Tab-separated table of C-alpha atoms (C1' of nucleotides) in Angstrom:
chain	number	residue	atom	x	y	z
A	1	UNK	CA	8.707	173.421	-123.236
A	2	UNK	CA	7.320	177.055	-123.763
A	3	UNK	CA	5.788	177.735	-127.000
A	4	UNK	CA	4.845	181.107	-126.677
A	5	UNK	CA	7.507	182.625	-128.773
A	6	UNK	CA	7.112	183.202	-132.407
A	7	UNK	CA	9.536	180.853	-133.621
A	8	UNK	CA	10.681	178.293	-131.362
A	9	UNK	CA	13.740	176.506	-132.663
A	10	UNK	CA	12.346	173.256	-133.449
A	11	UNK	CA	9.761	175.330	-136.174
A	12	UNK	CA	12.877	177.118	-137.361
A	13	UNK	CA	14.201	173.491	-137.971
A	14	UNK	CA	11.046	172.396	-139.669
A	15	UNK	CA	11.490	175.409	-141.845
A	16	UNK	CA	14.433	175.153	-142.696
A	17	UNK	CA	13.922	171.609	-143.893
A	18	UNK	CA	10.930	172.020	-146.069
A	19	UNK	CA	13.339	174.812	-147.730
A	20	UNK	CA	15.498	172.056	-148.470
A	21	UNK	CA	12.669	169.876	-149.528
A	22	UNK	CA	11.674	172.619	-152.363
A	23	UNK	CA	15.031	173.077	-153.071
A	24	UNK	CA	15.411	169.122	-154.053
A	25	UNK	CA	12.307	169.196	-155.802
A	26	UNK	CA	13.522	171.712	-158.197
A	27	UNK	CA	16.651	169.846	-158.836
A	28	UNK	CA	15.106	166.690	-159.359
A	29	UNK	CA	12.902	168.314	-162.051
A	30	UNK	CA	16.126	169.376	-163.745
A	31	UNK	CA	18.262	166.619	-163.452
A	32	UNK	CA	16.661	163.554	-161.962
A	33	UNK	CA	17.273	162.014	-158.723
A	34	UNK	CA	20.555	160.417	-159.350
A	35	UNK	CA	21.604	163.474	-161.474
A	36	UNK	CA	20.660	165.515	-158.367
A	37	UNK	CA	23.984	165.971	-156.671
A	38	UNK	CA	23.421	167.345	-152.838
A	39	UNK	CA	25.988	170.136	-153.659
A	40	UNK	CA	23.284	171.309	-156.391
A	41	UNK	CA	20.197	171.116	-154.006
A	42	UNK	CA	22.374	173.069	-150.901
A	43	UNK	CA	23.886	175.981	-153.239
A	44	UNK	CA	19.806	176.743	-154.011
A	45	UNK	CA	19.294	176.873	-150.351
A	46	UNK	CA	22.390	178.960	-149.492
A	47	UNK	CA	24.283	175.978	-147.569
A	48	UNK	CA	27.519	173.890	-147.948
A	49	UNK	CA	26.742	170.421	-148.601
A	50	UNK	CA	27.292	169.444	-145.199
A	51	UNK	CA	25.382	171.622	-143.967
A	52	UNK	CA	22.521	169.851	-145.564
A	53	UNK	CA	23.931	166.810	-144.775
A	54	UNK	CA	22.798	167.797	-141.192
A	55	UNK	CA	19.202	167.830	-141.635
A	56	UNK	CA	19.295	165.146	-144.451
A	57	UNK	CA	21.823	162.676	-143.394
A	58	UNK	CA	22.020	160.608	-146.627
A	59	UNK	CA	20.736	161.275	-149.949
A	60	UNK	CA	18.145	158.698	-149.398
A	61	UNK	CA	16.646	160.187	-146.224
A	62	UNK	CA	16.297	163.526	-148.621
A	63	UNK	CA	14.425	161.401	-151.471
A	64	UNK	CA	12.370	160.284	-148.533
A	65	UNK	CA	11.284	163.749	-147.098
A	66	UNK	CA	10.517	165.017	-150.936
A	67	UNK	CA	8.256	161.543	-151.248
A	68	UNK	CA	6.681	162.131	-148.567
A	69	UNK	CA	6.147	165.706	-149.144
A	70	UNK	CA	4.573	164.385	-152.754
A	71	UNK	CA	2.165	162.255	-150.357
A	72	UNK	CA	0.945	165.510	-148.291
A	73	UNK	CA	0.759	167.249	-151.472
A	74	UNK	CA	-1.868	165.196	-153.287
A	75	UNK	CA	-3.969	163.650	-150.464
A	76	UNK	CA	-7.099	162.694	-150.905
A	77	UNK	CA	-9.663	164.840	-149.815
A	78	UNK	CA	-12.131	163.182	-147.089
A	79	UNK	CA	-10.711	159.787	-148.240
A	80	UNK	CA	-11.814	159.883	-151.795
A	81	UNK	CA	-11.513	161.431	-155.236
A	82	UNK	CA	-14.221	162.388	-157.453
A	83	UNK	CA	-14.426	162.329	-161.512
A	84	UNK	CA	-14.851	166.239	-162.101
A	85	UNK	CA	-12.289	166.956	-158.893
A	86	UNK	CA	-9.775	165.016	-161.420
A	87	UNK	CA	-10.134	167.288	-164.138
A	88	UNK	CA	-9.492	170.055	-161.938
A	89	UNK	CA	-6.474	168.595	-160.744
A	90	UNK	CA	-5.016	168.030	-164.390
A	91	UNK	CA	-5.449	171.478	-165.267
A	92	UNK	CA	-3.824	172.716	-162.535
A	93	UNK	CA	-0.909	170.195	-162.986
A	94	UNK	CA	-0.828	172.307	-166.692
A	95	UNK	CA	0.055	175.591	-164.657
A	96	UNK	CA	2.275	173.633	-162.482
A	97	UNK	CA	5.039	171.841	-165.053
A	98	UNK	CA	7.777	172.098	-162.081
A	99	UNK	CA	5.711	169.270	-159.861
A	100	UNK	CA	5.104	167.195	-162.742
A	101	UNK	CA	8.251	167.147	-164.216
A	102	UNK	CA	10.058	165.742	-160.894
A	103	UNK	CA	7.670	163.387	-160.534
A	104	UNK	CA	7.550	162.070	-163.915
A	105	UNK	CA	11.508	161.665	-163.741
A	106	UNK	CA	11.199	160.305	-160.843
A	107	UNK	CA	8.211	157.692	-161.615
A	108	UNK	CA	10.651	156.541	-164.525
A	109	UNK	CA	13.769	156.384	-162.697
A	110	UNK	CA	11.848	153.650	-160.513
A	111	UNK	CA	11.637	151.524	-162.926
A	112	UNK	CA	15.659	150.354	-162.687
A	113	UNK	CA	16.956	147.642	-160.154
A	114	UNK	CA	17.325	148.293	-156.849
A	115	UNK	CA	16.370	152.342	-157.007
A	116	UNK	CA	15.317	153.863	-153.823
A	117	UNK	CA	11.739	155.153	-154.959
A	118	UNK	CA	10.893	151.860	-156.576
A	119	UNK	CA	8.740	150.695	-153.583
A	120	UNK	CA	7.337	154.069	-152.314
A	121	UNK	CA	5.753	154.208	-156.200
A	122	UNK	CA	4.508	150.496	-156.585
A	123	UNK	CA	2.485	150.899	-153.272
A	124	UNK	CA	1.448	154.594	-154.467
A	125	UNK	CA	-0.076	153.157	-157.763
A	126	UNK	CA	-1.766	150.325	-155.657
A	127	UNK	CA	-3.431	152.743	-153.846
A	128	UNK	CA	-4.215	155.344	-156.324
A	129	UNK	CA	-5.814	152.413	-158.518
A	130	UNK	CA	-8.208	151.684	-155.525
A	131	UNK	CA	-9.311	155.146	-154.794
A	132	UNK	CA	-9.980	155.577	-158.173
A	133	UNK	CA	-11.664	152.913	-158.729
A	134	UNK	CA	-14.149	153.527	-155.764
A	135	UNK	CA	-14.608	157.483	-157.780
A	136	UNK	CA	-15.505	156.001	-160.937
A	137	UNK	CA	-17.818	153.695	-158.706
A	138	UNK	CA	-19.382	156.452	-157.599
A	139	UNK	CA	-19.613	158.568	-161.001
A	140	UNK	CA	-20.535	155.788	-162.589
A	141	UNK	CA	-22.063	152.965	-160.568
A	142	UNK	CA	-21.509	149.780	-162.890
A	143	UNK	CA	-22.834	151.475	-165.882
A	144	UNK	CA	-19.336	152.066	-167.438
A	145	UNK	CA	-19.609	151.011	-171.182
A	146	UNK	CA	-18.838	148.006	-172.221
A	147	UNK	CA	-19.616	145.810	-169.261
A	148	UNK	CA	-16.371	147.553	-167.498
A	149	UNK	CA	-16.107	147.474	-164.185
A	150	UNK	CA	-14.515	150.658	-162.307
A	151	UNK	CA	-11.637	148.072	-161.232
A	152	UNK	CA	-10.645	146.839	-164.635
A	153	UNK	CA	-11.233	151.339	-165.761
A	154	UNK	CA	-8.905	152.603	-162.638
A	155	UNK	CA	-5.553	151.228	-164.249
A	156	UNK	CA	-6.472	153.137	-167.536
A	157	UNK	CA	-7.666	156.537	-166.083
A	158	UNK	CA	-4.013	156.115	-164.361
A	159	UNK	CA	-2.333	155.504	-167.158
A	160	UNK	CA	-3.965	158.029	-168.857
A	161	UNK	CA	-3.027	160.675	-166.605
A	162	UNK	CA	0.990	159.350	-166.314
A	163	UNK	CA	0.700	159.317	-170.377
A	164	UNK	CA	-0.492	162.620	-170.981
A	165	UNK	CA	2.202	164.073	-168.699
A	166	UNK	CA	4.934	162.479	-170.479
A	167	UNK	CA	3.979	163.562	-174.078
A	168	UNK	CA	3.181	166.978	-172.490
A	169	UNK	CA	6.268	167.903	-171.071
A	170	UNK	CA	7.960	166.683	-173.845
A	171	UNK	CA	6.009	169.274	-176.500
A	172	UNK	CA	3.573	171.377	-174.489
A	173	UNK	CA	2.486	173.252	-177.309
A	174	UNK	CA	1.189	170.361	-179.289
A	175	UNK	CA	-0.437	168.534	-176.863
A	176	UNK	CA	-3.497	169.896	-174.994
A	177	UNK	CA	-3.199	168.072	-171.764
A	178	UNK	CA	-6.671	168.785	-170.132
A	179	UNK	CA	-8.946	168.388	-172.984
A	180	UNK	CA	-7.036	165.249	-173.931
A	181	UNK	CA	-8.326	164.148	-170.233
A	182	UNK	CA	-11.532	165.645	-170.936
A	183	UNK	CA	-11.711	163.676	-173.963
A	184	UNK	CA	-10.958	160.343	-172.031
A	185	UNK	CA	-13.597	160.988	-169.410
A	186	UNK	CA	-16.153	161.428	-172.163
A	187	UNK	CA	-15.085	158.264	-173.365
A	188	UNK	CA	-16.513	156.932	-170.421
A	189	UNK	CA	-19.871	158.989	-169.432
A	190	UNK	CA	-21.579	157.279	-172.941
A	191	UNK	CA	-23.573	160.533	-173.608
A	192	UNK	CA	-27.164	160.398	-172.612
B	1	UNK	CA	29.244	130.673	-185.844
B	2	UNK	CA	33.200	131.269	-185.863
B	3	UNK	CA	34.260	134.620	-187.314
B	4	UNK	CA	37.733	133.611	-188.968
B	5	UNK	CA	36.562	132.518	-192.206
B	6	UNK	CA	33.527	133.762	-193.795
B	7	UNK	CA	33.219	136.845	-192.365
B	8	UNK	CA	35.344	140.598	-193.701
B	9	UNK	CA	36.163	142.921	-191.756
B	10	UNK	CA	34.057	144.930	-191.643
B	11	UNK	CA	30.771	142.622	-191.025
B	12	UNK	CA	32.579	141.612	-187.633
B	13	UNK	CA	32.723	145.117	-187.101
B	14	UNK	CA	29.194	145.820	-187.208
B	15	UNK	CA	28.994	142.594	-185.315
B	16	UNK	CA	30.605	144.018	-182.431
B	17	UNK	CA	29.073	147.119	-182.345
B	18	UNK	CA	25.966	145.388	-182.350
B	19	UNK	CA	26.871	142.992	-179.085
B	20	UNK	CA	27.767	146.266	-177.669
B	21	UNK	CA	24.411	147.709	-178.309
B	22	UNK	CA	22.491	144.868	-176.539
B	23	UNK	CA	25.142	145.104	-173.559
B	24	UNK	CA	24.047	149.153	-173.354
B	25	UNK	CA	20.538	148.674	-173.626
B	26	UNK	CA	20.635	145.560	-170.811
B	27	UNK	CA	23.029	148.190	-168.507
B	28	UNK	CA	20.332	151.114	-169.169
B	29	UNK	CA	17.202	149.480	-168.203
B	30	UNK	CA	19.195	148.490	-165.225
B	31	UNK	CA	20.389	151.717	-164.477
B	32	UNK	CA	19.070	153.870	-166.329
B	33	UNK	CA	21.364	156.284	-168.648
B	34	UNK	CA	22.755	158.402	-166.208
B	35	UNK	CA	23.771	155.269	-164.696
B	36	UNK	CA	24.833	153.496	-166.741
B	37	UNK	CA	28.119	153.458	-166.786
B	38	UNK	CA	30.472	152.431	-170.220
B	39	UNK	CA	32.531	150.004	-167.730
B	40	UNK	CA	29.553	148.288	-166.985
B	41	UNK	CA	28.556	147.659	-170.595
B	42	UNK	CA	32.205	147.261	-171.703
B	43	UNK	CA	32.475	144.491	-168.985
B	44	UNK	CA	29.172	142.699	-170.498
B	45	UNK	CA	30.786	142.229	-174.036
B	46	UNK	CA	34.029	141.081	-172.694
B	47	UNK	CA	35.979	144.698	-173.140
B	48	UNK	CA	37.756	147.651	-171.537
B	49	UNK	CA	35.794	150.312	-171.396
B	50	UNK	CA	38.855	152.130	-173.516
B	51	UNK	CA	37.857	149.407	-176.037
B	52	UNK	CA	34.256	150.557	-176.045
B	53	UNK	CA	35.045	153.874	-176.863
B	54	UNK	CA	37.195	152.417	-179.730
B	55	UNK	CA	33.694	151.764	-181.395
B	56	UNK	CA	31.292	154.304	-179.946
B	57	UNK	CA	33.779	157.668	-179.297
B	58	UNK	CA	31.714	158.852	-176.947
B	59	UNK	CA	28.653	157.614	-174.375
B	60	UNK	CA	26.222	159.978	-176.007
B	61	UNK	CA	27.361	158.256	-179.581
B	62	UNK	CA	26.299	155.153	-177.764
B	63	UNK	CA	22.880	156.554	-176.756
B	64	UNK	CA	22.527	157.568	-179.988
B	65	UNK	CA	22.789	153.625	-182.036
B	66	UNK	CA	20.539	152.767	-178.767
B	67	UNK	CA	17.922	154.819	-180.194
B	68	UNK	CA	18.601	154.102	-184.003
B	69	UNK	CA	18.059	150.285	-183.118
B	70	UNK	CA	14.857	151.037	-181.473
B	71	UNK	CA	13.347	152.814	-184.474
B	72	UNK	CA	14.516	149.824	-186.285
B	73	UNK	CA	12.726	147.609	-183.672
B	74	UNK	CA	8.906	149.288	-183.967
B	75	UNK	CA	9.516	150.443	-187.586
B	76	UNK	CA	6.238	150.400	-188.791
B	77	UNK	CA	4.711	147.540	-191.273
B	78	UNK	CA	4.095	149.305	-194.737
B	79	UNK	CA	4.079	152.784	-193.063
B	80	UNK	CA	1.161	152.748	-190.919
B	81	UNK	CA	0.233	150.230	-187.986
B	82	UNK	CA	-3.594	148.435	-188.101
B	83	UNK	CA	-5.521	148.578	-184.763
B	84	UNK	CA	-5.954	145.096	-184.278
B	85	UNK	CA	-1.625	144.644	-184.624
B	86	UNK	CA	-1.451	147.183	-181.874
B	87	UNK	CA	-2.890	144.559	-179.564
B	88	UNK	CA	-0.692	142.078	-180.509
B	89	UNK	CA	2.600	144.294	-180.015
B	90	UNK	CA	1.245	145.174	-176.673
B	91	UNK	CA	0.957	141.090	-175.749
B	92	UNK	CA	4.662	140.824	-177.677
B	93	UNK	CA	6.049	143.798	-174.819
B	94	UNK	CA	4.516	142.335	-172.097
B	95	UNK	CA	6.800	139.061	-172.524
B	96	UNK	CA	9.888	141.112	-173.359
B	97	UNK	CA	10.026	143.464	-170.007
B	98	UNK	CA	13.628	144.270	-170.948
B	99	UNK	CA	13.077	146.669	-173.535
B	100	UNK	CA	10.289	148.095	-172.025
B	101	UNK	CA	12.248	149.271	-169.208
B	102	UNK	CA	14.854	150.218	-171.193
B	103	UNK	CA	12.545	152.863	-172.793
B	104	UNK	CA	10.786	153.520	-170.245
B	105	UNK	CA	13.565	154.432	-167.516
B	106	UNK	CA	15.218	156.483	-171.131
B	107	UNK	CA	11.399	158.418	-171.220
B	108	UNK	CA	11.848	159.209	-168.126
B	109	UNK	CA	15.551	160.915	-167.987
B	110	UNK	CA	14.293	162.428	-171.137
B	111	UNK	CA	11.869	164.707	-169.281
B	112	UNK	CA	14.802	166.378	-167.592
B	113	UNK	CA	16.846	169.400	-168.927
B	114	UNK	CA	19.173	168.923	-171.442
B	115	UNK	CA	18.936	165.306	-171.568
B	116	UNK	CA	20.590	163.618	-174.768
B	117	UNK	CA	17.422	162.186	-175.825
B	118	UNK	CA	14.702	164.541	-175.079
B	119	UNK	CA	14.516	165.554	-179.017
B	120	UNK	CA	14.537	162.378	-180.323
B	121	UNK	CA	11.646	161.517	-177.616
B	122	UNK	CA	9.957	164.546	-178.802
B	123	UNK	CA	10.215	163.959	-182.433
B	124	UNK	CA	9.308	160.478	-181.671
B	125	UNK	CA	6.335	160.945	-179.989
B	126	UNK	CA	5.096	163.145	-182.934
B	127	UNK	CA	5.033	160.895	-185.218
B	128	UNK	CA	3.858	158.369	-183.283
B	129	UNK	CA	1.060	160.321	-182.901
B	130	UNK	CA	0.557	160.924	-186.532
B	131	UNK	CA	0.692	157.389	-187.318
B	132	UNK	CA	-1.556	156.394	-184.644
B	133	UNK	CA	-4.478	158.836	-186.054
B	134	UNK	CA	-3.720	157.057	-189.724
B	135	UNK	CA	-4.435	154.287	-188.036
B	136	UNK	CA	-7.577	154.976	-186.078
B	137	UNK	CA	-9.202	156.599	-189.436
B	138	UNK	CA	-8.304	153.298	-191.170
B	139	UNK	CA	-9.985	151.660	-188.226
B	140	UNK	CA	-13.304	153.625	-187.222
B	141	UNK	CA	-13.296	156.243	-189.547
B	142	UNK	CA	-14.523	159.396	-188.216
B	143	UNK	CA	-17.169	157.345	-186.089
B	144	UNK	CA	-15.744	157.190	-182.801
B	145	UNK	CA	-17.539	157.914	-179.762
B	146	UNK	CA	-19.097	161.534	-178.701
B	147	UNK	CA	-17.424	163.000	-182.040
B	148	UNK	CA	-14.256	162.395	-181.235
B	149	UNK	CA	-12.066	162.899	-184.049
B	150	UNK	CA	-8.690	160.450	-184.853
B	151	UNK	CA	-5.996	163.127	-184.114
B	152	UNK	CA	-7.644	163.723	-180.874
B	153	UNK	CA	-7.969	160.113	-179.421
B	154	UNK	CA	-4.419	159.352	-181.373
B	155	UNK	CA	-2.889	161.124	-177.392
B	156	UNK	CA	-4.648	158.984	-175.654
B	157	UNK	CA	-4.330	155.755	-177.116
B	158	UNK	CA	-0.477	156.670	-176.623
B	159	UNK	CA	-0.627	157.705	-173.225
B	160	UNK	CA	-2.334	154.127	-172.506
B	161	UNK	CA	0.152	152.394	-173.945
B	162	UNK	CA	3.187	154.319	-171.821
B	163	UNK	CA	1.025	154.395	-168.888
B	164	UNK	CA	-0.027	151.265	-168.534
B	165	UNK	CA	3.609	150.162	-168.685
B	166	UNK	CA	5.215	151.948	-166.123
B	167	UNK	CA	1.796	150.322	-163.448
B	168	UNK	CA	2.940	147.050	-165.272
B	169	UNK	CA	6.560	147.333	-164.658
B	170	UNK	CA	6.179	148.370	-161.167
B	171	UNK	CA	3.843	145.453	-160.204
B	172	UNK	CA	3.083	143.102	-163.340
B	173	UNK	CA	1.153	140.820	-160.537
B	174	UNK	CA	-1.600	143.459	-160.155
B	175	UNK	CA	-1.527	144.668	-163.741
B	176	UNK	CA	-2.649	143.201	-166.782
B	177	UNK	CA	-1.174	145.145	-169.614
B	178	UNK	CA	-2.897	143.590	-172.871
B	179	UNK	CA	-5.685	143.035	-170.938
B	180	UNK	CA	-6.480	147.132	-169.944
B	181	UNK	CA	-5.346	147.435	-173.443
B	182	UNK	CA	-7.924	145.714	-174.927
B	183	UNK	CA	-10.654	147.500	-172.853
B	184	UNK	CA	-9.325	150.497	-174.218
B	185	UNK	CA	-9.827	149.677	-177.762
B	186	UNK	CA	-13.627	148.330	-176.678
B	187	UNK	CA	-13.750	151.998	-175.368
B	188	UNK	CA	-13.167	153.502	-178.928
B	189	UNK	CA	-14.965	150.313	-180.893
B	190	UNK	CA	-18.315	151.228	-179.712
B	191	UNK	CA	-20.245	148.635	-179.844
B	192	UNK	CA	-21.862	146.787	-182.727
C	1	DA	C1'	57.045	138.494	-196.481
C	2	DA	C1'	55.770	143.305	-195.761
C	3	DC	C1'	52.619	146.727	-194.727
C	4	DG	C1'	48.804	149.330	-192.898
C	5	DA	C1'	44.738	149.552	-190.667
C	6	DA	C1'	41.603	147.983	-187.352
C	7	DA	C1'	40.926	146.277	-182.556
C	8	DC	C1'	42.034	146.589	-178.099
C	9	DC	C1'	45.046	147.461	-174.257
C	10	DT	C1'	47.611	150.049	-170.140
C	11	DA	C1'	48.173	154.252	-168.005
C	12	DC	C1'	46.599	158.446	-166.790
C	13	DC	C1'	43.848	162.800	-166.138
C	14	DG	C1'	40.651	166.032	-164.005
C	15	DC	C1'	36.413	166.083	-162.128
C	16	DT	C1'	32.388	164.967	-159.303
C	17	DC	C1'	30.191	162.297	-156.150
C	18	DA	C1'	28.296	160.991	-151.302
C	19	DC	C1'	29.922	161.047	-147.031
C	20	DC	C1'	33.132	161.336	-142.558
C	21	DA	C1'	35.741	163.951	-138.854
C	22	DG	C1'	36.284	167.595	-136.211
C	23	DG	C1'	35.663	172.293	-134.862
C	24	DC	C1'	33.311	176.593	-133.751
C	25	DA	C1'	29.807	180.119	-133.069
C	26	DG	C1'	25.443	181.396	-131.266
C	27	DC	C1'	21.345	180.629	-128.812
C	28	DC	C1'	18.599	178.728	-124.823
C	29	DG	C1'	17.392	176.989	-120.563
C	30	DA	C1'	19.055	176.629	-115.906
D	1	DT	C1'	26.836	183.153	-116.307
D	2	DC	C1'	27.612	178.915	-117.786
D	3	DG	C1'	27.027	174.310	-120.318
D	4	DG	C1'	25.265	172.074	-123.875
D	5	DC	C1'	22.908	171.550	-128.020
D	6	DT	C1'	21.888	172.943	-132.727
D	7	DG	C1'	23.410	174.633	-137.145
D	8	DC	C1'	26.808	174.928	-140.170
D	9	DC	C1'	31.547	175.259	-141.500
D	10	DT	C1'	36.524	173.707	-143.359
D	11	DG	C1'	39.037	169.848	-144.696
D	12	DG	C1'	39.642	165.480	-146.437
D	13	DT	C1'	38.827	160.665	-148.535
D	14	DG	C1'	38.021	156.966	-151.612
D	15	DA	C1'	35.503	155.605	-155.336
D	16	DG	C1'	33.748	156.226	-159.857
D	17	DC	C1'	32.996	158.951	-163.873
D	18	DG	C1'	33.884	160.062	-169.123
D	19	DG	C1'	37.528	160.809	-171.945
D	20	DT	C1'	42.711	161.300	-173.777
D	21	DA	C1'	47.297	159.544	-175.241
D	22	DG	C1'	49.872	156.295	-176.944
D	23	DG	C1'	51.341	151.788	-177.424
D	24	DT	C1'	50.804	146.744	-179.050
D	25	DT	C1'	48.682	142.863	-181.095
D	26	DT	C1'	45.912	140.852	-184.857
D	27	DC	C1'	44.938	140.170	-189.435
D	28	DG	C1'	43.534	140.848	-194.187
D	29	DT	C1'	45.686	142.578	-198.388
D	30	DT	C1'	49.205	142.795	-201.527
DNA sequence: AACGAAACCTACCGCTCACCAGGCAGCCGA
DNA sequence: TCGGCTGCCTGGTGAGCGGTAGGTTTCGTT
């Protein structure tokens, strides 16, 4: 295998794919995942759909690659979140509505029998609950107020966060989605 | 019940359309509306789904009395909900996972471009809003925590409610939906 | 008994969907 | 220079979609 070329033809591959991938994400924002037709997603990228059929061999396998993409998107830095980070991230969400718009779709598609993202987004919330309950751990120690424990707080701060999105896309000029975060994280610091 | 005798015309009528109604919002939490197909809610009342459109002329028209008998649904007592009620319709969802994933999966869709219901979800979510600051004066007055006013904590008590239900629908084991509710509340009630 | 409207049907239409089969061109290593 | 693999194409298929057209049965009203 020589790899001294610039672009070897499995990175043209990989390229080509992750095209794909931004292509789907776009279409998903418009039109949800089943009103995503492959057709739609392979004009963007210049391609019949067969021709995407070749890197994506079923719908599902595409819905796969964009989860997964989702996953490498929003990882966890060194394992963990922390409070203020979490602000950050919501206001750049607010200059990103394309992102949050597929996923939102997507997050309530789930929801229905038998849908192909339902398990990737039960096991995502699982695990988002536990990392954010070990940054509000940290933040916080076991002083939340009211005798809450960052366990019983995670599920709200998550909730939160899906909430605002919803109401925000929906009417982005009447709802202020950071400080409406801000707001909910003051709720919880009980000023000194 | 037998409809030959004491019931006209036009009371069997509204009858039917009503069966009809269930049947769609059953199919859409199912399948969401994309999905959901007339044939499949045609077949769940017994009809063709040339027969459905005899009563609703189009899917859209169908949508459309979906929504109506929602607003009918959470019409609010005397024009404004009380705090403490809010818990209780929270407890009243969580056994009736049905139509919260009927409304749900439809918030969902609505995000998307063009979608049939994105206005009234919009318009909805509005006045919601409104309502929910009437409420939270009526409750706390304008002593909630760190000078937060009602119409700014009226977002986020919404965005808990939606929230937590898409965590509960996706894993009702791990979530306790009136439960996070109520620590919510505790949030705002500070204590004593 | 006669009539008209409401309720529901069969048949059909054009379209879109995800996906299969098979072919062909161009590049790459041998 | 050749063989094969990758990338992408044309063509086609069956199923399902929302909606139209037009007929037939049912039934309350007169």
């Amino acid at each position: 295998m020589s790899y001294g070329d610039a672009m070897n033809a499995r990175t043209r591959s990989e390229e080509r794919r992750a095209e794909i991938v931004r292509a789907a994400l776009e279409v998903i924002a418009e039109r949800g995942y089943r009103g995503a037709s492959l057709a739609a997603v392979a004009e963007r990228v210049g391609l019949t759909q067969q021709g995407l059929l070749h890197h994506f061999p079923t719908k599902d396998a595409l819905l796969v690659a964009v989860l997964e993409e989702r996953d490498r998107w929003d990882a966890v830095p060194a394992g963990s979140w922390r409070v203020d980070l979490l602000t950050s991230l919501v206001e750049y969400n607010a200059m990103r509505p394309g992102i949050i718009q597929t996923f939102s779709a997507l997050l309530g598609e789930s929801v229905t029998e038998g849908h192909p993202a339902r398990e990737y987004f039960t096991e995502r919330y699982t695990r988002v609950r536990e990392s954010m309950a070990v940054a509000l751990r940290a933040e916080y120690g076991e002083r939340l107020p009211n005798g809450l424990t960052p366990e019983r707080t995670a599920p709200l701060l998550v909730a939160v966060m899906d909430g605002l999105q919803y109401q925000w896309l929906l009417d982005p000029e009447s709802v202020d989605m950071p400080g409406a975060f801000r707001d909910f994280l003051r709720l919880l610091g009980e000023e000194a």
